[in-house]
Short mmCIF file of C-alpha atoms and ligand atoms in Angstrom, two decimals:
data_model
loop_
_atom_site.label_atom_id
_atom_site.label_comp_id
_atom_site.label_asym_id
_atom_site.label_seq_id
_atom_site.Cartn_x
_atom_site.Cartn_y
_atom_site.Cartn_z
CA MET A 896 10.44 26.39 23.15
CA GLN A 897 10.51 22.67 21.52
CA THR A 898 12.60 20.19 23.70
CA THR A 899 14.85 17.81 21.83
CA GLU A 900 16.22 14.97 24.31
CA THR A 901 17.19 12.45 21.91
CA LYS A 902 17.23 12.96 18.01
CA PRO A 903 16.37 10.69 15.90
CA ASN A 904 19.20 8.42 15.31
CA VAL A 905 18.36 6.97 11.84
CA LYS A 906 17.62 9.00 8.39
CA PRO A 907 14.46 9.65 7.20
CA ILE A 908 14.02 7.89 3.37
CA ASP A 909 13.22 8.55 0.27
CA CYS A 910 10.53 6.44 -1.43
CA SER A 911 10.24 4.19 -3.99
CA HIS A 912 7.43 1.80 -5.74
CA TYR A 913 8.80 -1.65 -4.99
CA ILE A 914 7.56 -3.94 -8.11
CA ASN A 915 8.89 -7.94 -9.07
CA GLY A 916 11.56 -7.53 -6.04
CA GLU A 917 12.87 -3.95 -7.16
CA TYR A 918 12.83 -0.66 -6.13
CA LEU A 919 11.94 1.57 -9.28
CA GLN A 920 10.48 5.00 -9.99
CA SER A 921 7.65 6.01 -11.95
CA LYS A 922 8.18 6.33 -16.03
CA ASP A 923 7.58 9.94 -15.75
CA GLY A 924 10.06 10.64 -12.96
CA LYS A 925 7.20 12.51 -10.72
CA THR A 926 7.44 13.00 -7.28
CA PHE A 927 6.36 14.94 -4.43
CA GLU A 928 7.49 15.95 -1.01
CA ASN A 929 7.27 14.05 2.08
CA VAL A 930 6.87 16.09 4.91
CA ASN A 931 7.79 16.12 8.67
CA PRO A 932 4.91 17.22 10.67
CA ALA A 933 6.65 18.12 14.07
CA THR A 934 9.39 20.36 12.33
CA GLU A 935 7.71 21.00 8.36
CA GLU A 936 11.05 20.06 7.55
CA VAL A 937 10.91 17.74 4.45
CA LEU A 938 11.97 14.32 5.25
CA GLY A 939 12.35 13.34 1.53
CA VAL A 940 10.35 12.71 -2.07
CA VAL A 941 7.81 9.61 -2.98
CA ALA A 942 7.51 8.30 -6.25
CA GLU A 943 3.99 9.27 -7.39
CA GLY A 944 2.94 5.98 -9.51
CA GLY A 945 0.20 6.66 -12.29
CA LYS A 946 -1.39 3.87 -14.23
CA GLU A 947 1.59 2.22 -15.38
CA GLU A 948 3.19 1.58 -12.53
CA VAL A 949 -0.36 -0.17 -11.12
CA ASP A 950 -0.84 -1.76 -14.17
CA TYR A 951 3.07 -3.54 -13.94
CA ALA A 952 2.79 -4.35 -10.33
CA VAL A 953 -0.75 -5.93 -11.09
CA GLY A 954 0.52 -7.65 -13.87
CA VAL A 955 3.55 -9.32 -11.99
CA ALA A 956 1.11 -10.05 -9.31
CA ARG A 957 -1.32 -12.23 -11.02
CA LYS A 958 1.76 -13.69 -12.31
CA ALA A 959 3.33 -14.67 -9.23
CA LEU A 960 0.43 -16.10 -7.75
CA LYS A 961 1.31 -20.01 -9.67
CA GLY A 962 4.49 -20.45 -9.77
CA GLU A 963 6.49 -20.86 -6.06
CA TRP A 964 4.00 -18.51 -4.38
CA GLY A 965 1.19 -21.02 -5.79
CA ASN A 966 2.68 -24.56 -4.93
CA MET A 967 4.11 -23.25 -1.61
CA PRO A 968 3.53 -25.91 1.37
CA VAL A 969 1.73 -24.27 3.80
CA ARG A 970 4.54 -24.64 6.50
CA GLU A 971 7.21 -23.17 3.99
CA ARG A 972 4.43 -20.15 3.53
CA SER A 973 4.09 -19.85 7.46
CA ALA A 974 7.73 -20.09 7.96
CA ILE A 975 8.14 -17.31 5.79
CA ILE A 976 5.36 -14.91 7.26
CA ARG A 977 6.92 -15.90 10.58
CA LYS A 978 10.07 -14.36 9.65
CA ILE A 979 8.48 -11.40 8.03
CA GLY A 980 7.75 -10.82 11.55
CA ASP A 981 11.18 -11.22 13.28
CA LEU A 982 12.60 -8.85 10.59
CA ILE A 983 10.30 -6.73 11.46
CA LEU A 984 11.12 -6.68 15.41
CA GLU A 985 15.15 -6.77 14.37
CA ARG A 986 15.01 -3.70 12.54
CA LYS A 987 12.44 -2.60 15.45
CA GLU A 988 14.73 0.96 16.01
CA GLU A 989 14.89 2.06 12.77
CA LEU A 990 10.80 0.89 11.69
CA ALA A 991 10.04 3.59 14.81
CA THR A 992 11.94 6.19 14.15
CA LEU A 993 10.41 6.79 10.60
CA GLU A 994 7.01 5.92 11.95
CA SER A 995 7.90 8.84 14.22
CA LEU A 996 9.56 10.72 11.79
CA ASP A 997 6.39 10.43 9.51
CA THR A 998 3.71 10.48 11.92
CA GLY A 999 4.43 13.19 14.45
CA LYS A 1000 3.42 10.52 17.36
CA PRO A 1001 6.32 9.91 20.44
CA LEU A 1002 9.03 7.34 19.37
CA TRP A 1003 7.98 5.01 22.85
CA LEU A 1004 4.19 4.82 21.33
CA SER A 1005 6.07 3.58 17.80
CA LYS A 1006 7.73 1.29 19.36
CA LYS A 1007 5.04 -0.26 22.00
CA VAL A 1008 2.49 -0.30 19.82
CA ASP A 1009 2.64 0.84 16.11
CA ILE A 1010 5.87 -2.20 15.80
CA ASP A 1011 5.87 -4.29 18.39
CA ARG A 1012 2.10 -5.00 17.37
CA ALA A 1013 2.73 -4.99 13.81
CA ALA A 1014 5.27 -7.88 14.09
CA TYR A 1015 2.68 -9.58 16.28
CA ASN A 1016 0.12 -9.62 13.01
CA PHE A 1017 2.66 -11.96 10.59
CA HIS A 1018 3.86 -13.99 14.06
CA PHE A 1019 -0.02 -14.14 14.77
CA PHE A 1020 -1.08 -15.29 11.52
CA ALA A 1021 2.06 -17.36 10.80
CA ASP A 1022 0.36 -19.94 13.49
CA TYR A 1023 -3.15 -18.88 12.81
CA MET A 1024 -2.52 -19.99 8.56
CA THR A 1025 -1.24 -24.04 10.46
CA THR A 1026 -4.68 -24.57 11.49
CA VAL A 1027 -7.24 -23.00 9.30
CA GLY A 1028 -9.74 -25.95 7.51
CA THR A 1029 -13.10 -25.94 5.79
CA GLU A 1030 -16.54 -27.57 6.16
CA ALA A 1031 -17.71 -30.91 4.84
CA TYR A 1032 -21.32 -32.43 5.45
CA GLN A 1033 -22.63 -35.87 4.75
CA GLN A 1034 -25.91 -35.76 3.14
CA ASP A 1035 -27.83 -38.76 4.75
CA ASP A 1036 -26.78 -41.59 2.22
CA ILE A 1037 -26.91 -39.20 -0.58
CA ALA A 1038 -23.71 -37.49 -0.83
CA LEU A 1039 -20.80 -35.83 0.81
CA HIS A 1040 -20.24 -32.07 0.08
CA TYR A 1041 -16.33 -30.72 0.95
CA ALA A 1042 -15.60 -27.64 0.71
CA ILE A 1043 -11.66 -26.12 -0.78
CA ARG A 1044 -10.29 -22.89 0.21
CA ARG A 1045 -7.96 -21.05 -2.66
CA PRO A 1046 -6.44 -17.52 -2.88
CA VAL A 1047 -9.28 -14.79 -3.67
CA GLY A 1048 -6.16 -13.96 -6.35
CA VAL A 1049 -5.00 -10.19 -6.56
CA VAL A 1050 -5.63 -7.99 -4.12
CA GLY A 1051 -5.53 -4.46 -3.58
CA LEU A 1052 -4.68 -3.69 0.52
CA ILE A 1053 -4.50 1.01 0.33
CA ASN A 1054 -4.33 2.50 3.95
CA PRO A 1055 -4.08 5.31 5.98
CA TRP A 1056 -1.66 8.03 7.81
CA ASN A 1057 -2.60 7.28 11.18
CA LEU A 1058 -0.78 3.09 12.13
CA PRO A 1059 0.88 3.71 9.15
CA LEU A 1060 3.19 -0.15 9.77
CA LEU A 1061 0.46 -1.72 12.16
CA LEU A 1062 -2.62 -1.19 9.60
CA MET A 1063 -0.63 -2.36 6.35
CA THR A 1064 0.45 -5.54 8.19
CA TRP A 1065 -3.08 -6.29 9.75
CA LYS A 1066 -3.77 -6.68 6.17
CA LEU A 1067 -0.81 -8.32 4.28
CA ALA A 1068 0.19 -10.88 7.01
CA PRO A 1069 -3.90 -12.72 6.88
CA ALA A 1070 -3.58 -12.00 2.56
CA LEU A 1071 -0.04 -14.61 2.20
CA ALA A 1072 -1.02 -16.62 4.68
CA ALA A 1073 -3.99 -17.02 2.77
CA GLY A 1074 -1.74 -17.33 -0.66
CA ASN A 1075 -2.84 -13.93 -2.20
CA THR A 1076 -0.59 -11.49 -3.68
CA VAL A 1077 -0.26 -7.76 -3.47
CA VAL A 1078 -0.25 -4.54 -4.26
CA MET A 1079 0.23 -1.86 -1.13
CA LYS A 1080 -0.87 1.34 -1.18
CA PRO A 1081 0.51 3.48 1.76
CA SER A 1082 -0.92 7.04 2.90
CA GLU A 1083 0.73 9.57 0.78
CA VAL A 1084 1.61 11.13 4.54
CA THR A 1085 3.58 8.43 5.56
CA PRO A 1086 5.09 6.22 2.82
CA MET A 1087 8.11 5.57 4.98
CA THR A 1088 7.61 1.83 7.01
CA ALA A 1089 6.07 0.29 4.17
CA THR A 1090 8.71 1.16 1.46
CA VAL A 1091 10.77 -0.64 4.55
CA LEU A 1092 8.47 -3.66 4.68
CA ALA A 1093 8.69 -4.47 1.15
CA GLN A 1094 12.46 -5.23 1.70
CA ILE A 1095 12.01 -7.05 4.69
CA CYS A 1096 9.17 -9.10 2.77
CA THR A 1097 11.79 -10.08 0.62
CA ASP A 1098 14.66 -10.81 2.69
CA ALA A 1099 12.23 -12.69 4.76
CA GLY A 1100 11.84 -15.07 1.05
CA VAL A 1101 9.07 -13.72 0.07
CA PRO A 1102 8.98 -14.36 -4.04
CA ALA A 1103 9.11 -11.66 -6.55
CA GLY A 1104 5.98 -10.46 -7.08
CA VAL A 1105 4.18 -11.54 -4.84
CA VAL A 1106 4.68 -8.05 -2.66
CA ASN A 1107 3.81 -5.38 -4.64
CA MET A 1108 4.17 -1.32 -3.02
CA VAL A 1109 3.22 1.72 -5.41
CA HIS A 1110 3.32 4.78 -4.00
CA GLY A 1111 0.68 8.02 -5.06
CA LYS A 1112 -2.40 9.67 -3.78
CA GLY A 1113 -6.07 9.32 -4.22
CA GLU A 1114 -5.72 8.98 -7.91
CA THR A 1115 -2.82 5.78 -7.67
CA GLY A 1116 -5.08 4.06 -5.45
CA ALA A 1117 -8.05 4.78 -7.68
CA ALA A 1118 -6.17 2.77 -10.03
CA ILE A 1119 -6.52 -0.19 -8.02
CA THR A 1120 -10.02 0.17 -7.10
CA SER A 1121 -10.79 0.58 -10.57
CA HIS A 1122 -8.31 -2.44 -12.43
CA ASP A 1123 -9.91 -5.39 -14.16
CA ASP A 1124 -7.30 -7.52 -12.79
CA VAL A 1125 -7.36 -6.50 -8.88
CA ASP A 1126 -9.93 -9.83 -7.59
CA ALA A 1127 -10.28 -7.46 -3.81
CA ILE A 1128 -9.73 -4.74 -2.14
CA ALA A 1129 -8.95 -4.16 1.75
CA PHE A 1130 -9.43 -0.53 2.80
CA THR A 1131 -8.77 1.29 5.47
CA GLY A 1132 -9.87 5.25 5.19
CA GLU A 1133 -12.38 7.66 5.63
CA THR A 1134 -16.33 6.63 4.96
CA ILE A 1135 -16.38 9.03 2.12
CA THR A 1136 -13.47 7.22 0.35
CA GLY A 1137 -15.30 4.07 1.07
CA THR A 1138 -18.16 5.35 -0.57
CA ALA A 1139 -15.79 6.04 -3.75
CA ILE A 1140 -13.55 2.69 -3.95
CA MET A 1141 -17.15 1.03 -3.82
CA LYS A 1142 -18.43 2.38 -6.71
CA ALA A 1143 -14.88 2.26 -8.58
CA ALA A 1144 -15.14 -1.54 -7.94
CA ALA A 1145 -18.47 -2.20 -8.78
CA PRO A 1146 -18.41 -2.63 -11.74
CA THR A 1147 -15.57 -5.51 -11.62
CA ILE A 1148 -17.60 -7.04 -8.79
CA LYS A 1149 -14.66 -7.01 -6.53
CA LYS A 1150 -14.42 -8.67 -2.52
CA LEU A 1151 -14.34 -5.69 -0.50
CA SER A 1152 -13.05 -5.30 2.95
CA PHE A 1153 -13.60 -1.46 4.44
CA GLU A 1154 -12.07 -0.65 7.95
CA LEU A 1155 -13.76 3.53 8.22
CA GLY A 1156 -14.67 6.39 10.32
CA GLY A 1157 -16.04 6.49 13.53
CA LYS A 1158 -17.26 8.76 16.59
CA ASN A 1159 -17.15 6.58 19.17
CA PRO A 1160 -18.74 6.55 22.40
CA ASN A 1161 -17.47 6.34 26.39
CA ILE A 1162 -20.41 5.50 28.70
CA ILE A 1163 -19.33 6.16 32.35
CA PHE A 1164 -22.33 4.93 35.23
CA ALA A 1165 -21.90 5.93 38.45
CA ASP A 1166 -20.54 2.70 39.86
CA ALA A 1167 -17.54 2.90 37.88
CA ASP A 1168 -14.29 2.60 39.64
CA ILE A 1169 -13.24 6.36 39.22
CA ASP A 1170 -9.88 5.99 39.26
CA ASP A 1171 -9.91 3.27 36.52
CA VAL A 1172 -11.74 5.38 34.61
CA ILE A 1173 -10.04 8.36 34.28
CA ASP A 1174 -6.39 6.41 33.23
CA THR A 1175 -7.97 4.80 30.86
CA THR A 1176 -9.87 7.29 29.73
CA MET A 1177 -6.81 9.58 29.45
CA ARG A 1178 -5.76 6.30 26.70
CA SER A 1179 -8.85 6.52 25.21
CA SER A 1180 -9.50 10.01 23.95
CA PHE A 1181 -5.20 11.58 23.90
CA ILE A 1182 -3.35 8.88 22.80
CA ASN A 1183 -1.90 9.03 19.56
CA GLN A 1184 -2.76 12.72 19.61
CA GLY A 1185 -6.35 11.47 19.34
CA GLU A 1186 -5.81 9.59 15.67
CA VAL A 1187 -6.57 6.60 16.39
CA CYS A 1188 -9.78 5.04 14.95
CA LEU A 1189 -10.99 3.02 17.94
CA CYS A 1190 -10.95 6.66 20.52
CA GLY A 1191 -13.53 7.37 22.47
CA SER A 1192 -14.35 11.16 21.33
CA ARG A 1193 -17.88 11.10 22.66
CA ILE A 1194 -17.87 10.68 26.56
CA TYR A 1195 -20.62 10.15 28.24
CA VAL A 1196 -21.27 10.46 31.79
CA GLU A 1197 -24.00 10.21 34.31
CA ARG A 1198 -24.73 13.34 36.01
CA SER A 1199 -24.00 12.02 39.71
CA ILE A 1200 -20.20 11.98 38.95
CA TYR A 1201 -20.15 14.34 36.17
CA ASP A 1202 -18.73 17.24 38.29
CA GLU A 1203 -16.11 14.71 40.03
CA PHE A 1204 -15.43 13.31 36.34
CA LEU A 1205 -14.69 16.10 35.11
CA GLU A 1206 -12.47 17.82 37.63
CA LYS A 1207 -9.98 14.63 37.52
CA PHE A 1208 -9.90 14.08 33.74
CA ALA A 1209 -9.01 17.87 33.11
CA ALA A 1210 -6.13 17.59 35.94
CA ARG A 1211 -4.88 14.81 34.42
CA ALA A 1212 -4.97 15.85 30.61
CA LYS A 1213 -3.42 19.11 32.21
CA GLU A 1214 -0.52 16.98 32.85
CA LEU A 1215 0.07 15.84 29.39
CA LYS A 1216 3.61 16.38 27.86
CA ILE A 1217 3.24 18.04 23.86
CA GLY A 1218 5.81 18.28 22.02
CA ASP A 1219 8.76 16.52 20.34
CA PRO A 1220 8.51 12.82 19.16
CA PHE A 1221 11.53 12.16 20.34
CA ASP A 1222 11.30 13.52 23.67
CA PRO A 1223 10.83 10.13 26.36
CA GLU A 1224 8.92 12.84 27.96
CA THR A 1225 6.29 13.43 25.57
CA LYS A 1226 3.03 11.98 25.89
CA VAL A 1227 1.29 13.51 23.01
CA GLY A 1228 3.30 14.37 19.25
CA ALA A 1229 2.12 16.92 16.23
CA LEU A 1230 -0.98 15.31 14.23
CA VAL A 1231 0.21 13.83 11.46
CA SER A 1232 -0.39 16.70 8.66
CA GLU A 1233 -0.91 20.39 7.79
CA GLU A 1234 -4.20 19.51 6.42
CA HIS A 1235 -5.55 17.65 8.95
CA TYR A 1236 -4.34 20.29 11.76
CA LYS A 1237 -5.99 22.74 9.93
CA LYS A 1238 -8.91 20.73 10.02
CA VAL A 1239 -8.94 19.64 13.54
CA LEU A 1240 -8.37 23.90 14.25
CA SER A 1241 -11.41 24.40 12.38
CA PHE A 1242 -13.53 22.12 15.10
CA LEU A 1243 -11.78 24.10 17.49
CA GLU A 1244 -13.88 27.50 16.11
CA ILE A 1245 -16.69 25.23 15.23
CA ALA A 1246 -17.04 24.26 19.51
CA LYS A 1247 -16.98 28.50 19.87
CA GLU A 1248 -19.51 28.97 17.70
CA GLU A 1249 -21.87 26.18 18.86
CA GLY A 1250 -21.32 27.55 22.66
CA GLY A 1251 -18.82 25.20 23.71
CA THR A 1252 -16.68 25.09 27.25
CA PHE A 1253 -12.89 24.44 26.94
CA LEU A 1254 -12.13 22.97 29.80
CA THR A 1255 -8.75 22.43 28.49
CA GLY A 1256 -7.18 23.05 25.58
CA GLY A 1257 -9.01 24.60 22.59
CA LYS A 1258 -5.82 25.56 21.40
CA ILE A 1259 -2.02 25.61 19.81
CA PRO A 1260 0.21 24.75 22.44
CA GLU A 1261 2.43 27.90 23.59
CA GLY A 1262 5.82 27.66 21.51
CA LEU A 1263 4.93 24.94 19.50
CA ASP A 1264 3.65 27.58 16.46
CA LYS A 1265 6.00 25.60 14.41
CA GLY A 1266 4.81 22.01 13.66
CA PHE A 1267 1.14 20.55 13.96
CA PHE A 1268 0.63 20.53 17.32
CA VAL A 1269 -2.79 20.90 18.93
CA GLU A 1270 -3.88 20.83 22.92
CA PRO A 1271 -5.79 17.94 24.56
CA THR A 1272 -9.42 19.55 24.58
CA ILE A 1273 -12.21 18.72 26.55
CA ILE A 1274 -15.12 20.46 25.60
CA THR A 1275 -17.92 20.70 27.93
CA GLY A 1276 -21.12 22.76 27.01
CA LEU A 1277 -22.28 20.69 23.37
CA GLY A 1278 -25.87 19.58 23.00
CA LYS A 1279 -25.85 15.94 20.99
CA ASP A 1280 -26.81 18.22 17.91
CA SER A 1281 -23.50 19.95 17.27
CA ARG A 1282 -20.55 18.97 14.33
CA CYS A 1283 -18.22 18.41 17.15
CA VAL A 1284 -20.30 15.52 18.86
CA ARG A 1285 -21.32 14.20 15.51
CA GLU A 1286 -18.67 14.09 13.21
CA GLU A 1287 -14.52 12.58 12.98
CA ILE A 1288 -12.55 14.70 14.20
CA PHE A 1289 -9.32 12.57 14.63
CA GLY A 1290 -7.54 14.83 16.71
CA PRO A 1291 -7.00 15.18 20.61
CA VAL A 1292 -10.28 16.44 21.20
CA VAL A 1293 -13.16 15.05 22.85
CA THR A 1294 -16.81 15.99 24.13
CA VAL A 1295 -18.10 15.50 27.33
CA ILE A 1296 -21.74 14.92 28.09
CA PRO A 1297 -23.85 14.76 31.39
CA PHE A 1298 -26.95 12.01 31.66
CA ASP A 1299 -29.51 10.29 33.41
CA THR A 1300 -31.00 7.45 32.21
CA GLU A 1301 -29.84 4.14 30.80
CA GLU A 1302 -32.51 4.56 27.83
CA GLU A 1303 -31.24 8.48 27.56
CA VAL A 1304 -27.49 7.27 26.89
CA LEU A 1305 -28.41 4.39 24.85
CA GLU A 1306 -30.77 6.59 22.46
CA GLN A 1307 -27.71 9.38 22.25
CA VAL A 1308 -25.00 6.58 21.70
CA ASN A 1309 -27.07 5.12 18.88
CA ASP A 1310 -28.21 8.71 17.18
CA THR A 1311 -25.15 8.63 14.40
CA ASN A 1312 -24.47 7.15 11.38
CA TYR A 1313 -20.84 5.43 12.78
CA GLY A 1314 -21.06 1.89 14.31
CA LEU A 1315 -16.91 0.80 14.74
CA SER A 1316 -16.83 0.74 18.35
CA ALA A 1317 -17.60 2.01 22.12
CA SER A 1318 -16.51 1.55 25.31
CA LEU A 1319 -18.37 1.08 28.67
CA TRP A 1320 -17.87 1.73 32.63
CA THR A 1321 -20.06 0.06 35.34
CA SER A 1322 -19.38 -2.58 38.51
CA ASP A 1323 -23.08 -3.93 37.37
CA ILE A 1324 -22.61 -6.79 35.28
CA LYS A 1325 -26.10 -7.31 34.48
CA ARG A 1326 -26.36 -3.25 33.21
CA ALA A 1327 -23.07 -3.58 31.44
CA THR A 1328 -24.17 -7.07 29.44
CA ARG A 1329 -27.55 -5.40 28.78
CA VAL A 1330 -26.18 -1.43 27.55
CA ALA A 1331 -23.28 -3.62 25.60
CA ALA A 1332 -26.02 -5.66 23.56
CA GLN A 1333 -27.67 -2.74 22.12
CA ILE A 1334 -24.92 -0.36 21.17
CA GLU A 1335 -25.04 -0.65 17.13
CA ALA A 1336 -20.78 -0.59 17.20
CA GLY A 1337 -18.79 -3.52 16.01
CA MET A 1338 -16.74 -3.92 19.08
CA VAL A 1339 -17.79 -2.89 22.53
CA TRP A 1340 -15.32 -2.68 25.40
CA ILE A 1341 -16.63 -3.25 28.93
CA ASN A 1342 -14.62 -1.63 31.85
CA THR A 1343 -11.44 -1.38 28.93
CA TRP A 1344 -10.34 0.18 26.05
CA PHE A 1345 -8.49 -1.13 22.94
CA LEU A 1346 -7.78 -4.66 24.17
CA ARG A 1347 -7.81 -7.01 21.15
CA ASP A 1348 -7.58 -10.78 20.58
CA LEU A 1349 -6.60 -11.43 16.91
CA ARG A 1350 -8.65 -13.91 16.97
CA THR A 1351 -12.10 -12.45 17.67
CA PRO A 1352 -14.04 -10.20 14.87
CA PHE A 1353 -12.58 -6.53 13.99
CA GLY A 1354 -14.82 -4.20 12.28
CA GLY A 1355 -17.39 -1.67 11.93
CA MET A 1356 -21.51 -1.65 11.18
CA LYS A 1357 -23.56 1.71 9.82
CA HIS A 1358 -20.84 3.94 7.95
CA SER A 1359 -17.95 2.62 9.97
CA GLY A 1360 -17.12 -0.43 8.18
CA LEU A 1361 -18.01 -3.61 5.71
CA GLY A 1362 -17.02 -7.37 7.08
CA ARG A 1363 -15.10 -7.58 9.89
CA GLU A 1364 -11.01 -8.47 10.03
CA GLY A 1365 -9.41 -11.20 12.88
CA GLY A 1366 -8.68 -14.90 12.63
CA ALA A 1367 -11.23 -16.44 10.72
CA HIS A 1368 -13.02 -13.58 9.47
CA SER A 1369 -9.82 -12.30 7.52
CA PHE A 1370 -9.40 -15.85 6.28
CA ASP A 1371 -13.02 -15.81 4.67
CA PHE A 1372 -11.98 -12.32 3.16
CA TYR A 1373 -8.78 -13.31 1.88
CA SER A 1374 -9.75 -17.14 0.58
CA GLU A 1375 -12.30 -18.75 -2.23
CA LEU A 1376 -14.27 -21.13 -1.15
CA THR A 1377 -15.36 -23.92 -3.40
CA ASN A 1378 -18.14 -26.10 -2.13
CA ILE A 1379 -17.41 -30.16 -4.19
CA THR A 1380 -19.89 -32.47 -4.02
CA ILE A 1381 -20.20 -36.45 -3.95
CA LYS A 1382 -22.52 -38.54 -5.33
CA HIS A 1383 -22.80 -41.91 -3.28
P1 NAD B 2597 -8.41 8.30 3.37
O1 NAD B 2597 -9.34 7.84 2.99
O2 NAD B 2597 -7.95 9.61 3.05
O3 NAD B 2597 -7.20 7.61 2.46
C1 NAD B 2597 -6.95 6.02 2.69
C2 NAD B 2597 -5.85 5.42 2.01
O4 NAD B 2597 -7.06 6.20 0.85
C3 NAD B 2597 -4.98 6.89 1.35
O5 NAD B 2597 -4.30 5.64 1.45
C4 NAD B 2597 -5.43 7.49 0.54
O6 NAD B 2597 -4.38 8.00 -0.47
C5 NAD B 2597 -6.02 6.54 -0.49
N1 NAD B 2597 -7.12 6.77 -1.50
C6 NAD B 2597 -7.36 8.27 -1.43
N2 NAD B 2597 -8.51 8.68 -2.17
C7 NAD B 2597 -8.82 7.87 -2.76
C8 NAD B 2597 -9.71 6.88 -3.79
N3 NAD B 2597 -10.91 7.37 -4.61
N4 NAD B 2597 -9.64 5.71 -4.53
C9 NAD B 2597 -8.39 4.99 -3.29
N5 NAD B 2597 -7.78 5.08 -2.66
C10 NAD B 2597 -7.72 6.54 -2.46
O7 NAD B 2597 -8.38 8.71 4.94
P2 NAD B 2597 -7.09 9.12 5.85
O8 NAD B 2597 -7.12 10.23 6.15
O9 NAD B 2597 -5.37 8.44 5.29
O10 NAD B 2597 -7.24 8.37 7.42
C11 NAD B 2597 -8.08 9.01 8.33
C12 NAD B 2597 -9.74 7.90 8.16
O11 NAD B 2597 -9.15 6.44 8.87
C13 NAD B 2597 -10.40 8.50 9.84
O12 NAD B 2597 -11.57 8.03 8.98
C14 NAD B 2597 -10.07 7.12 10.45
O13 NAD B 2597 -11.02 6.75 11.56
C15 NAD B 2597 -10.24 5.72 9.45
N6 NAD B 2597 -9.70 4.36 10.06
C16 NAD B 2597 -10.42 3.38 10.37
C17 NAD B 2597 -10.01 2.87 11.01
C18 NAD B 2597 -10.49 1.60 11.23
O14 NAD B 2597 -10.17 -0.21 11.80
N7 NAD B 2597 -11.96 1.15 11.60
C19 NAD B 2597 -8.42 2.92 11.26
C20 NAD B 2597 -7.76 3.56 11.08
C21 NAD B 2597 -8.37 4.60 10.54
#
């Protein structure tokens, strides 16, 4: 049975659009239900926006680009952005509870990762924006060239369900720091924290019309990505959705930033510190139910430590407590939705058909048939062409494959269309840097995982993304440069 040691002490909310500083419903009154993935109970209703709401939001965002927001000195804008971070922390309990109700992730994780990091995104960019400069070049005695920076304009921010507030703020903070106005569309599966965030922005002093939000599903997103008057789209989600957005954005040549899917390798050489490897591999495999784009779902282990690794890894995975997100002992909560749950379960069937062995998991946990729970699953015995090794499952499911040589493992690691991140473990620094430089991924961690500095480039190559976010990279995306030349 699912145990409840602590009950959520915040009530779920119905979710309305937020346009021009006001909550409002769709003109046609359309809504859909928001479901708690841990209990399958209805949490509330969500307004479903259409073209009319998107038109209205884009119109007010365009207008707000000028006026108060457009003319605000950088230090004042920075203070408002800092305040948004402060208010997120003030409302941490409420936001973390809503995030766990919506996503099914453990409450302690919502607090530690989702909410704290969301606040830090604003604090970081509030500081960073005050240091951003441009370029100037003296061309002999002929001319001086210098660049000026201005906002891109109206930016559409479209987000997935796995880290709803964190990923929205990862886009919203730099977009505001660079002086843009936005139309956000949170995932239809996890709409609650963004709904609160919109009000927080107003409370922090963001003028009406600068931060707008339209709820809805794919069609609502498509109304934003195909809108004539939207200048740029920052999107995080599935690769296939990225393809659709690229097509929709093509006629109006929108600037695009994509953070897409991944199938990230975790490469473990025999000379690595095995205890450190196991601790981190537990997190990189199962944290957030494996629903983190950076999770290392393909694990490659040098053959001489393969058996030892499996024994220790499986023992730890079996200890993980699965269940109620509001139980402080829970390590693995519910998957986000019935649709996603069915997708993950279908991969477990595929693993069986492909001849894989479940070292742990492979099924629904006993007593947890209400809610969308899946046991942490370690699969062995699958080859490099298996669908479970090649396709993004995005759940608490990893495959483990032994290897003999550096060349062999590199070939397997790069034999994929994805290229988001990788981790590698070895005590040989020369090998570490040599292998890291050959992995086709936007981010490689050596002897660690998920360690971030917000100044560094974040993003994927190949089918895992377009462009980079973080520090100067975010500013490059959210601003336009005009080069001015003065002839001497
Ligand atoms: P998704 O692509 O299904 O949906 C993401 C968002 O796009 C949602 O808000 C959805 O409503 C919207 N959308 C759907 N169709 C659209 C369309 N045609 N036009 C415009 N918007 C549309 O992704 P998801 O299932 O919510 O999220 C899981 C995926 O996100 C995984 O593939 C994961 O790897 C990826 N992800 C990537 C990163 C990263 O940084 N690379 C981070 C988190 C998640």
